[in-house]
mmCIF file of C-alpha atoms in Angstrom:
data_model
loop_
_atom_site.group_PDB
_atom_site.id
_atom_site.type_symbol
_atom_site.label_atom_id
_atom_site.label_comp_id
_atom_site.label_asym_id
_atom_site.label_seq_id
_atom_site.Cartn_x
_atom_site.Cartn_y
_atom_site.Cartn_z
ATOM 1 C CA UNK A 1 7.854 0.170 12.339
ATOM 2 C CA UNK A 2 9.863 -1.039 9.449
ATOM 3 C CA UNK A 3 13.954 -0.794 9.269
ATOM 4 C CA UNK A 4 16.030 0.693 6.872
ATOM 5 C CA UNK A 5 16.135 -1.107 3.635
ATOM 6 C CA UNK A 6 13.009 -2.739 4.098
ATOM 7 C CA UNK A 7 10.819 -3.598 0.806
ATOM 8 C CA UNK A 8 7.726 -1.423 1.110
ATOM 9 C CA UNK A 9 5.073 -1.659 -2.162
ATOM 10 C CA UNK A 10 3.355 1.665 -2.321
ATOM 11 C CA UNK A 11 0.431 2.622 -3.557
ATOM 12 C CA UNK A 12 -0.771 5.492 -5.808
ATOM 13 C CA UNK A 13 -2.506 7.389 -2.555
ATOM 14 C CA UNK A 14 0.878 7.153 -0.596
ATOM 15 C CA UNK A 15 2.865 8.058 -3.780
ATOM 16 C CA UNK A 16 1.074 11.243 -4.092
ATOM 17 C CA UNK A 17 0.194 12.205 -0.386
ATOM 18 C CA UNK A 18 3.967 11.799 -0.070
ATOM 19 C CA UNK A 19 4.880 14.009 -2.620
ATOM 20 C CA UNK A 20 2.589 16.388 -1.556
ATOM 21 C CA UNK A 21 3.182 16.777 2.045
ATOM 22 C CA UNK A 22 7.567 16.880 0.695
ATOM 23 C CA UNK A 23 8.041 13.264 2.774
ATOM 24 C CA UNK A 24 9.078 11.616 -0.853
ATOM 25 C CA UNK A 25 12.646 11.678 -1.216
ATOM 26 C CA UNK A 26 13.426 11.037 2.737
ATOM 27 C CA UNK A 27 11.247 8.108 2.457
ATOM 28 C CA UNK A 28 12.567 6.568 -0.910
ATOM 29 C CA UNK A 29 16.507 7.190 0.809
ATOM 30 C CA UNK A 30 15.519 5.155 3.919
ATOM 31 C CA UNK A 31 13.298 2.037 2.373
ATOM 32 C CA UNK A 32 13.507 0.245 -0.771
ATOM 33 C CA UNK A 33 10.089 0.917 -2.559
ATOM 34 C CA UNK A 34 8.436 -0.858 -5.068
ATOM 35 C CA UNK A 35 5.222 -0.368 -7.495
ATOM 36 C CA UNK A 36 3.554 -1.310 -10.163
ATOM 37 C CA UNK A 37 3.153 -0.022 -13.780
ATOM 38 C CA UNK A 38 -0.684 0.570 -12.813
ATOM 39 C CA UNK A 39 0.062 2.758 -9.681
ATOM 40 C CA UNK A 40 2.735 4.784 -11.872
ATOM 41 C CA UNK A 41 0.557 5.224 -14.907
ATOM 42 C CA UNK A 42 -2.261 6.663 -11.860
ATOM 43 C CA UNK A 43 0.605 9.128 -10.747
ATOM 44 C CA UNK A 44 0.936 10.092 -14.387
ATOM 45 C CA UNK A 45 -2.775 10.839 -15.386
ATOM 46 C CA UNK A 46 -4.250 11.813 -12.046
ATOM 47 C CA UNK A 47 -6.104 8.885 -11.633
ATOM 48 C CA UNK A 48 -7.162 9.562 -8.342
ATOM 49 C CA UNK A 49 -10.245 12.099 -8.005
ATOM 50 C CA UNK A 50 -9.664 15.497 -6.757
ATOM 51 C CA UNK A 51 -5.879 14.880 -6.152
ATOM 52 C CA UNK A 52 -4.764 17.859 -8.012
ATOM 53 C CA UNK A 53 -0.875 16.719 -7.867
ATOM 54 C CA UNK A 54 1.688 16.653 -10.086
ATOM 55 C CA UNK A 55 4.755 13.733 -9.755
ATOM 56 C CA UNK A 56 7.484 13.529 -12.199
ATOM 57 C CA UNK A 57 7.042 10.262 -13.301
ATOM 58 C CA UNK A 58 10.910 9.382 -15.051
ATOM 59 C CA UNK A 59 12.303 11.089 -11.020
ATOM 60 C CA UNK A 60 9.526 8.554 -9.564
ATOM 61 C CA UNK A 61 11.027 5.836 -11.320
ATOM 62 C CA UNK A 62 14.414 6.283 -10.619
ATOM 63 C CA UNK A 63 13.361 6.106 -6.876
ATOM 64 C CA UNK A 64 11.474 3.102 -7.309
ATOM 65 C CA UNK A 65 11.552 -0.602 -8.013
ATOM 66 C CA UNK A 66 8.301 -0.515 -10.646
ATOM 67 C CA UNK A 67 7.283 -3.791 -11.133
ATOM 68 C CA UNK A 68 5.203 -5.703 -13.828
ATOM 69 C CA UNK A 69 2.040 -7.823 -13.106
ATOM 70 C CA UNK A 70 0.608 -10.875 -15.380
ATOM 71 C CA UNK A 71 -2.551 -11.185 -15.452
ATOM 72 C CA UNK A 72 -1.895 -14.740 -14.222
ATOM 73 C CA UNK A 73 -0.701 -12.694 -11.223
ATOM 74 C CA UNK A 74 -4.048 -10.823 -10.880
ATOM 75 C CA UNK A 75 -6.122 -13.985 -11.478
ATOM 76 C CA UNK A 76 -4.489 -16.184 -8.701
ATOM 77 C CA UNK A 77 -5.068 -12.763 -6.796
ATOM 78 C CA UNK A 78 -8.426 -12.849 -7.605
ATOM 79 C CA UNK A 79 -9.380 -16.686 -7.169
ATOM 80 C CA UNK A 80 -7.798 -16.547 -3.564
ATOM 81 C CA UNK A 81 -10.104 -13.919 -2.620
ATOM 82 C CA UNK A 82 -13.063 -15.350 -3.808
ATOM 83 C CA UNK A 83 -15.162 -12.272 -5.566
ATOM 84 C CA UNK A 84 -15.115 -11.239 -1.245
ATOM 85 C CA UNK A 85 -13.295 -7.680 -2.306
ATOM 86 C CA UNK A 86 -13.247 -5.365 -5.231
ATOM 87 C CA UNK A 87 -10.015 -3.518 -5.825
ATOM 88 C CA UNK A 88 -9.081 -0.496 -7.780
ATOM 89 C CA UNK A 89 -6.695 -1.901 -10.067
ATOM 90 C CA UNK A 90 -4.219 -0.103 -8.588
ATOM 91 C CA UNK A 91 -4.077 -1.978 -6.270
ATOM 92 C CA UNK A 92 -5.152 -4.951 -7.392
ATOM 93 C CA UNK A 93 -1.538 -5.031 -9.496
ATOM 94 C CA UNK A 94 -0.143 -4.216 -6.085
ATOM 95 C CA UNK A 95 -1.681 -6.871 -4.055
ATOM 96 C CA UNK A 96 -1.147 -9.341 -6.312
ATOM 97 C CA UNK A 97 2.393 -8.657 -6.674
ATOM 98 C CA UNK A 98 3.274 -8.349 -3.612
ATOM 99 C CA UNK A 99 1.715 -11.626 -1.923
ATOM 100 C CA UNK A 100 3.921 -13.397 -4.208
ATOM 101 C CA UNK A 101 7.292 -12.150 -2.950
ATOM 102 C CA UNK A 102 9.208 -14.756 -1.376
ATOM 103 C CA UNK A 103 11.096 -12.230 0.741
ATOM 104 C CA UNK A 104 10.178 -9.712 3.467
ATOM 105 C CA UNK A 105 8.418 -7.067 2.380
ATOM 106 C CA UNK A 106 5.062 -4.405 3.356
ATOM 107 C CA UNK A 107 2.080 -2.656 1.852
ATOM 108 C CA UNK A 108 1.440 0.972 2.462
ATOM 109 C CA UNK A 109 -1.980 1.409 0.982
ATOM 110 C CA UNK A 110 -4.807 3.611 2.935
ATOM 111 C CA UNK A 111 -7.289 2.066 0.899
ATOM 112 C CA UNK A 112 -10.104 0.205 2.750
ATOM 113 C CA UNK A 113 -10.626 -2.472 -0.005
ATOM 114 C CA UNK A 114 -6.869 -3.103 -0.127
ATOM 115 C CA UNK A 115 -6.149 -3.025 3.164
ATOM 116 C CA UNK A 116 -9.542 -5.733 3.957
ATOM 117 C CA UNK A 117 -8.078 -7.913 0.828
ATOM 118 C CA UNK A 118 -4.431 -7.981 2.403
ATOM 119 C CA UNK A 119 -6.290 -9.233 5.930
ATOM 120 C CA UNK A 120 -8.275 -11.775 4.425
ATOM 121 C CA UNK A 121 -5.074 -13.200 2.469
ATOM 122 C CA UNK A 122 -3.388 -13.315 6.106
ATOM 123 C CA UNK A 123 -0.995 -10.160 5.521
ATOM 124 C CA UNK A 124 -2.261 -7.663 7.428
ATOM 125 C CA UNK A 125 0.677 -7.386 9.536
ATOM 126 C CA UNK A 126 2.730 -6.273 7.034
ATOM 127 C CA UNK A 127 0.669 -3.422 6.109
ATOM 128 C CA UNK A 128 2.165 0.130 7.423
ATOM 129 C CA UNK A 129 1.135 3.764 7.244
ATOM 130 C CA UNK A 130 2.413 6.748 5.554
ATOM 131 C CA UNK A 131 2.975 8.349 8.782
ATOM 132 C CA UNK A 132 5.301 5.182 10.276
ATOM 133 C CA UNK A 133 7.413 5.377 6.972
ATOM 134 C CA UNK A 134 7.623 9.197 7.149
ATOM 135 C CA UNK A 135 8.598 9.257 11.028
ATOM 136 C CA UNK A 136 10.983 6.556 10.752
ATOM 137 C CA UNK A 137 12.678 8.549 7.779
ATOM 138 C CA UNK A 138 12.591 12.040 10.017
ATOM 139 C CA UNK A 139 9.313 13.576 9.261
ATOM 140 C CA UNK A 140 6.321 14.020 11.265
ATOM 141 C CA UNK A 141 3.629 14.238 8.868
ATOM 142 C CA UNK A 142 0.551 13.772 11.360
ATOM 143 C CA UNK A 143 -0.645 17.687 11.448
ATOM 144 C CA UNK A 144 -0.094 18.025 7.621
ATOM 145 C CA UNK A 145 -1.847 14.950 6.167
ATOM 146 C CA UNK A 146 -5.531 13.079 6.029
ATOM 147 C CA UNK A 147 -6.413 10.451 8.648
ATOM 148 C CA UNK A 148 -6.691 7.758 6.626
ATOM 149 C CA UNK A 149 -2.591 8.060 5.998
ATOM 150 C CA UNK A 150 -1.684 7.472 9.837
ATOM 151 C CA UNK A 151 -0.929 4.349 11.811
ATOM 152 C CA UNK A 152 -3.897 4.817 14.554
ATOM 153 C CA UNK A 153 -6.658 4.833 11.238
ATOM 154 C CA UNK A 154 -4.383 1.782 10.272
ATOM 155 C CA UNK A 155 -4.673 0.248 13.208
ATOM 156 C CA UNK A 156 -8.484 0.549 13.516
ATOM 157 C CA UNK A 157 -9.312 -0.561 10.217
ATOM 158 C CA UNK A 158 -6.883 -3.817 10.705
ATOM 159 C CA UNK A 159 -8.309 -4.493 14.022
ATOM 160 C CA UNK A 160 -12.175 -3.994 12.797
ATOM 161 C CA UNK A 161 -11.797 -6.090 9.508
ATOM 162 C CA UNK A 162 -9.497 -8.890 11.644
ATOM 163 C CA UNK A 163 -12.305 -9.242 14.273
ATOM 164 C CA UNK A 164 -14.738 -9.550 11.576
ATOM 165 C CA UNK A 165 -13.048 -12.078 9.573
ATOM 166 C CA UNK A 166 -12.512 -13.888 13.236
ATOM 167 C CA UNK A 167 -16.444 -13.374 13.680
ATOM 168 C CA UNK A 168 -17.507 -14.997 10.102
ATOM 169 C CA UNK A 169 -14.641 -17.894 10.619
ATOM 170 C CA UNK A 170 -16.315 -18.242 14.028
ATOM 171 C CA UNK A 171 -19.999 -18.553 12.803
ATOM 172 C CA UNK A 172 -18.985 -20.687 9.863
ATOM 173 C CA UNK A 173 -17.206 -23.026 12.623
ATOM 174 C CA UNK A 174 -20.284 -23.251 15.327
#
């Protein structure tokens, strides 16, 4: 469970699930979020299919650290993972931002590809759910949002994508 203050990078999917379950602003008091100019210009067209909500991008910002990315930032992103994972590039300006902070910091991203890139870079346990950031700022959001935003769907994909990079390290070993 992160602590107050901590440095979470959020995604476009937690951005808007937030906002639309009415987490947002209790979640944005208790941590210090950051983005990227990708995931904010996503908020702003409605990037993501079927998602049908509306976020006031200039109250977004002012609630969050949004960060640039180089694209020398996306290519050492890239190059470390090898062509192994495609990202939305979303979060592929997330990812590759984030890996390179020197301080602490987590990913809150429900999205498969992101959350198997952040395990194969040896970050998955920094990656946390929209439900632990919600209940640790007051709100329990587990009968009003999708599966995929709460710690036990976490947990499984982490665990399932860990043993299989174990598996493949294992073969490639023997």
């Amino acid at each position: 469970m992160p602590n107050r203050g901590d440095r979470i990078y959020v995604d476009t999917n937690a951005i808007l699930e937030s906002h639309r379950i009415k987490c947002w602003n209790a979640i944005a008091s208790r941590f210090t979020l950051c983005t990227v100019e990708k995931c904010v210009e996503e908020c702003a067209t409605g990037n993501l299919v079927g998602a049908g909500i509306e976020v006031d991008v200039a109250a977004l910002r002012l609630k969050v650290k949004v960060e640039e990315v180089s694209t020398a930032e996306r290519i050492q992103l890239n190059l470390r993972l090898g062509g192994s994972v495609i990202l939305d590039a979303g979060e592929e300006h997330l990812i590759a931002k984030a890996i390179l902070q020197k301080n602490a910091w987590m990913l809150c991203s429900p999205d498969k590809a992101a959350i198997r890139a952040t395990c194969l870079l040896k970050f998955g346990d920094r990656l946390v759910s929209l439900e632990e950031l919600a209940s640790g700022s007051g709100h329990e959001i587990a009968a009003k949002t999708k599966e995929h935003h709460l710690k036990k769907w976490l947990e499984r994909q982490r665990t399932a994508i860990t043993l299989e990079i174990l598996g493949k390290e294992n073969s490639a070993a023997g």
